[in-house]
Short mmCIF file of C-alpha atoms in Angstrom, two decimals:
data_model
loop_
_atom_site.label_atom_id
_atom_site.label_comp_id
_atom_site.label_asym_id
_atom_site.label_seq_id
_atom_site.Cartn_x
_atom_site.Cartn_y
_atom_site.Cartn_z
CA UNK S 10 -149.52 -280.68 -21.71
CA UNK S 11 -148.98 -277.11 -23.45
CA UNK S 12 -151.33 -274.15 -23.45
CA UNK S 13 -153.10 -273.37 -27.17
CA UNK S 14 -150.94 -271.05 -28.99
CA UNK S 15 -151.14 -267.27 -27.81
CA UNK S 16 -152.63 -268.35 -24.16
CA UNK S 17 -150.49 -267.06 -21.38
CA UNK S 18 -148.99 -269.52 -19.52
CA UNK S 19 -150.53 -270.18 -15.80
CA UNK S 20 -148.16 -268.87 -13.30
CA UNK S 21 -146.65 -271.84 -10.73
CA UNK S 22 -145.18 -271.13 -7.51
CA UNK S 23 -141.54 -271.59 -7.48
CA UNK S 24 -140.27 -275.00 -7.56
CA UNK S 25 -136.66 -275.86 -7.11
CA UNK S 26 -137.77 -279.55 -8.53
CA UNK S 27 -139.49 -278.68 -11.59
CA UNK S 28 -139.04 -281.02 -14.31
CA UNK S 29 -138.27 -279.97 -18.13
CA UNK S 30 -141.62 -280.48 -19.12
CA UNK S 31 -143.00 -277.30 -17.18
CA UNK S 32 -140.43 -274.66 -16.71
CA UNK S 33 -142.58 -272.13 -18.68
CA UNK S 34 -144.81 -272.15 -15.46
CA UNK S 35 -141.93 -270.88 -13.40
CA UNK S 36 -141.60 -267.23 -11.86
CA UNK S 37 -138.59 -265.81 -13.75
CA UNK S 38 -138.21 -263.50 -10.61
CA UNK S 39 -137.26 -266.52 -8.53
CA UNK S 40 -134.81 -268.45 -11.09
CA UNK S 41 -133.31 -264.93 -11.92
CA UNK S 42 -132.76 -264.12 -8.42
CA UNK S 43 -131.36 -267.52 -7.78
CA UNK S 44 -129.02 -267.40 -10.83
CA UNK S 45 -127.97 -263.63 -9.43
CA UNK S 46 -127.38 -265.09 -5.89
CA UNK S 47 -125.49 -268.26 -7.10
CA UNK S 48 -123.30 -266.45 -9.47
CA UNK S 49 -122.42 -263.58 -7.15
CA UNK S 50 -121.49 -265.29 -4.51
CA UNK S 51 -119.37 -267.82 -6.12
CA UNK S 52 -117.46 -264.89 -7.75
CA UNK S 53 -117.07 -262.85 -4.51
CA UNK S 54 -116.00 -266.13 -2.83
CA UNK S 55 -113.29 -266.98 -5.37
CA UNK S 56 -112.21 -262.73 -5.51
CA UNK S 57 -112.11 -263.13 -1.76
CA UNK S 58 -109.28 -265.69 -1.95
CA UNK S 59 -107.03 -263.30 -3.52
CA UNK S 60 -107.99 -260.49 -1.50
CA UNK S 61 -110.10 -258.31 -4.17
CA UNK S 62 -113.77 -257.56 -3.89
CA UNK S 63 -116.10 -257.54 -6.67
CA UNK S 64 -116.43 -253.82 -6.48
CA UNK S 65 -112.80 -253.50 -6.81
CA UNK S 66 -112.47 -255.40 -9.68
CA UNK S 67 -115.73 -253.35 -11.55
CA UNK S 68 -113.71 -249.86 -10.63
CA UNK S 69 -110.40 -251.50 -12.19
CA UNK S 70 -112.12 -252.39 -15.26
CA UNK S 71 -113.89 -249.03 -15.43
CA UNK S 72 -110.59 -246.77 -14.92
CA UNK S 73 -109.21 -249.08 -17.67
CA UNK S 74 -112.16 -248.95 -20.37
CA UNK S 75 -113.25 -245.87 -21.91
CA UNK S 76 -111.46 -243.10 -24.21
CA UNK S 77 -110.86 -240.50 -21.41
CA UNK S 78 -109.42 -241.32 -17.65
CA UNK S 79 -112.45 -240.85 -15.64
CA UNK S 80 -113.00 -239.02 -12.50
CA UNK S 81 -114.01 -240.21 -8.94
CA UNK S 82 -117.57 -239.05 -9.46
CA UNK S 83 -117.80 -240.30 -12.92
CA UNK S 84 -116.78 -244.01 -11.92
CA UNK S 85 -119.31 -243.77 -9.05
CA UNK S 86 -122.19 -242.70 -11.02
CA UNK S 87 -121.44 -245.28 -13.44
CA UNK S 88 -120.65 -247.94 -11.11
CA UNK S 89 -123.57 -247.14 -8.06
CA UNK S 90 -126.31 -248.80 -9.48
CA UNK S 91 -124.24 -252.34 -9.39
CA UNK S 92 -122.92 -251.83 -5.99
CA UNK S 93 -124.87 -252.69 -2.55
CA UNK S 94 -125.11 -248.96 -1.45
CA UNK S 95 -124.56 -245.44 -2.76
CA UNK S 96 -121.00 -245.36 -0.77
CA UNK S 97 -119.45 -248.52 -1.60
CA UNK S 98 -117.78 -247.16 -4.99
CA UNK S 99 -116.17 -243.97 -3.55
CA UNK S 100 -114.91 -246.36 -0.81
CA UNK S 101 -113.68 -248.90 -2.97
CA UNK S 102 -111.69 -246.00 -5.04
CA UNK S 103 -110.37 -244.98 -1.91
CA UNK S 104 -109.27 -248.50 -1.07
CA UNK S 105 -107.49 -248.96 -4.51
CA UNK S 106 -105.63 -245.50 -3.90
CA UNK S 107 -104.47 -246.90 -0.64
CA UNK S 108 -103.42 -249.98 -2.12
CA UNK S 109 -101.37 -248.36 -4.89
CA UNK S 110 -103.54 -249.79 -7.74
CA UNK S 111 -105.23 -246.27 -8.67
CA UNK S 112 -103.39 -242.93 -8.65
CA UNK S 113 -105.24 -239.32 -9.44
CA UNK S 114 -103.32 -237.23 -12.13
CA UNK S 115 -103.12 -233.49 -12.07
CA UNK S 116 -106.48 -233.34 -14.06
CA UNK S 117 -108.17 -235.03 -10.99
CA UNK S 118 -108.51 -238.06 -13.13
CA UNK S 119 -108.30 -241.55 -12.00
CA UNK S 120 -105.39 -243.68 -13.80
CA UNK S 121 -104.26 -247.41 -13.12
CA UNK S 122 -100.85 -247.64 -11.81
CA UNK S 123 -98.48 -250.53 -12.92
CA UNK S 124 -99.36 -252.71 -10.03
CA UNK S 125 -103.09 -251.53 -10.63
CA UNK S 126 -102.96 -252.64 -14.18
CA UNK S 127 -101.08 -255.82 -13.41
CA UNK S 128 -103.71 -256.89 -10.91
CA UNK S 129 -106.34 -255.97 -13.44
CA UNK S 130 -104.93 -258.41 -16.00
CA UNK S 131 -104.60 -261.17 -13.09
CA UNK S 132 -108.15 -260.79 -12.25
CA UNK S 133 -109.48 -260.65 -15.88
CA UNK S 134 -107.75 -264.00 -16.43
CA UNK S 135 -109.38 -265.40 -13.04
CA UNK S 136 -112.79 -263.69 -14.02
CA UNK S 137 -112.55 -265.28 -17.36
CA UNK S 138 -111.71 -268.67 -15.83
CA UNK S 139 -115.01 -268.39 -13.48
CA UNK S 140 -117.21 -267.56 -16.42
CA UNK S 141 -116.21 -270.61 -18.41
CA UNK S 142 -117.10 -272.90 -15.11
CA UNK S 143 -120.87 -271.15 -14.83
CA UNK S 144 -121.05 -271.59 -18.60
CA UNK S 145 -120.33 -274.97 -18.69
CA UNK S 146 -122.84 -276.88 -20.82
CA UNK S 147 -124.34 -273.49 -21.99
CA UNK S 148 -123.43 -272.74 -25.86
CA UNK S 149 -123.06 -268.93 -26.81
CA UNK S 150 -126.31 -269.30 -28.75
CA UNK S 151 -128.12 -270.21 -25.46
CA UNK S 152 -126.42 -267.73 -23.33
CA UNK S 153 -127.68 -264.84 -26.02
CA UNK S 154 -131.26 -266.46 -26.22
CA UNK S 155 -131.22 -265.99 -22.41
CA UNK S 156 -129.95 -262.60 -22.26
CA UNK S 157 -132.37 -261.34 -25.00
CA UNK S 158 -135.27 -262.74 -23.29
CA UNK S 159 -134.02 -261.27 -19.75
CA UNK S 160 -133.42 -257.90 -21.46
CA UNK S 161 -137.07 -258.11 -23.17
CA UNK S 162 -138.64 -258.99 -19.84
CA UNK S 163 -137.01 -256.03 -17.74
CA UNK S 164 -137.90 -253.57 -21.01
CA UNK S 165 -141.80 -254.71 -20.49
CA UNK S 166 -141.26 -254.66 -16.50
CA UNK S 167 -140.03 -251.22 -17.16
CA UNK S 168 -142.69 -250.01 -19.48
CA UNK S 169 -145.55 -251.50 -17.37
CA UNK S 170 -144.01 -249.88 -14.20
CA UNK S 171 -143.70 -246.43 -15.99
CA UNK S 172 -147.36 -246.89 -17.60
CA UNK S 173 -148.98 -247.70 -14.22
#
């Protein structure tokens, strides 16, 4: 039974066995955390089989993308919020330099080597394949709707936190 229009839905405890008739009462933190953990674990497990970490993939994409080659500091500033800690991305840059997938040009900018670009292309194909597995049964419209809802909820939470 649904509450009357305009009435907030009562918050229920997280229930992994919830039925489709009452998902609105489920806590977003539980379900978004579950999705984050499951997707991240799966992605990292598959990347580990080809001796690459998720942060290494992020760095390869960041160095490849963008109008200008980034500095080490720019890559770290952009990707550290995604990483497990403040030192992870600088370490990854060092790993990729050592591996020969990155080089530093005369202007102290990071560039992909031919081997790094080949690896990025291979990894992109692998991650695209993983995405199709994870998105099975989810239309693009449903995915966009879910992201829109999550972005709105994140903005609401940020606004409430800064107001409080």
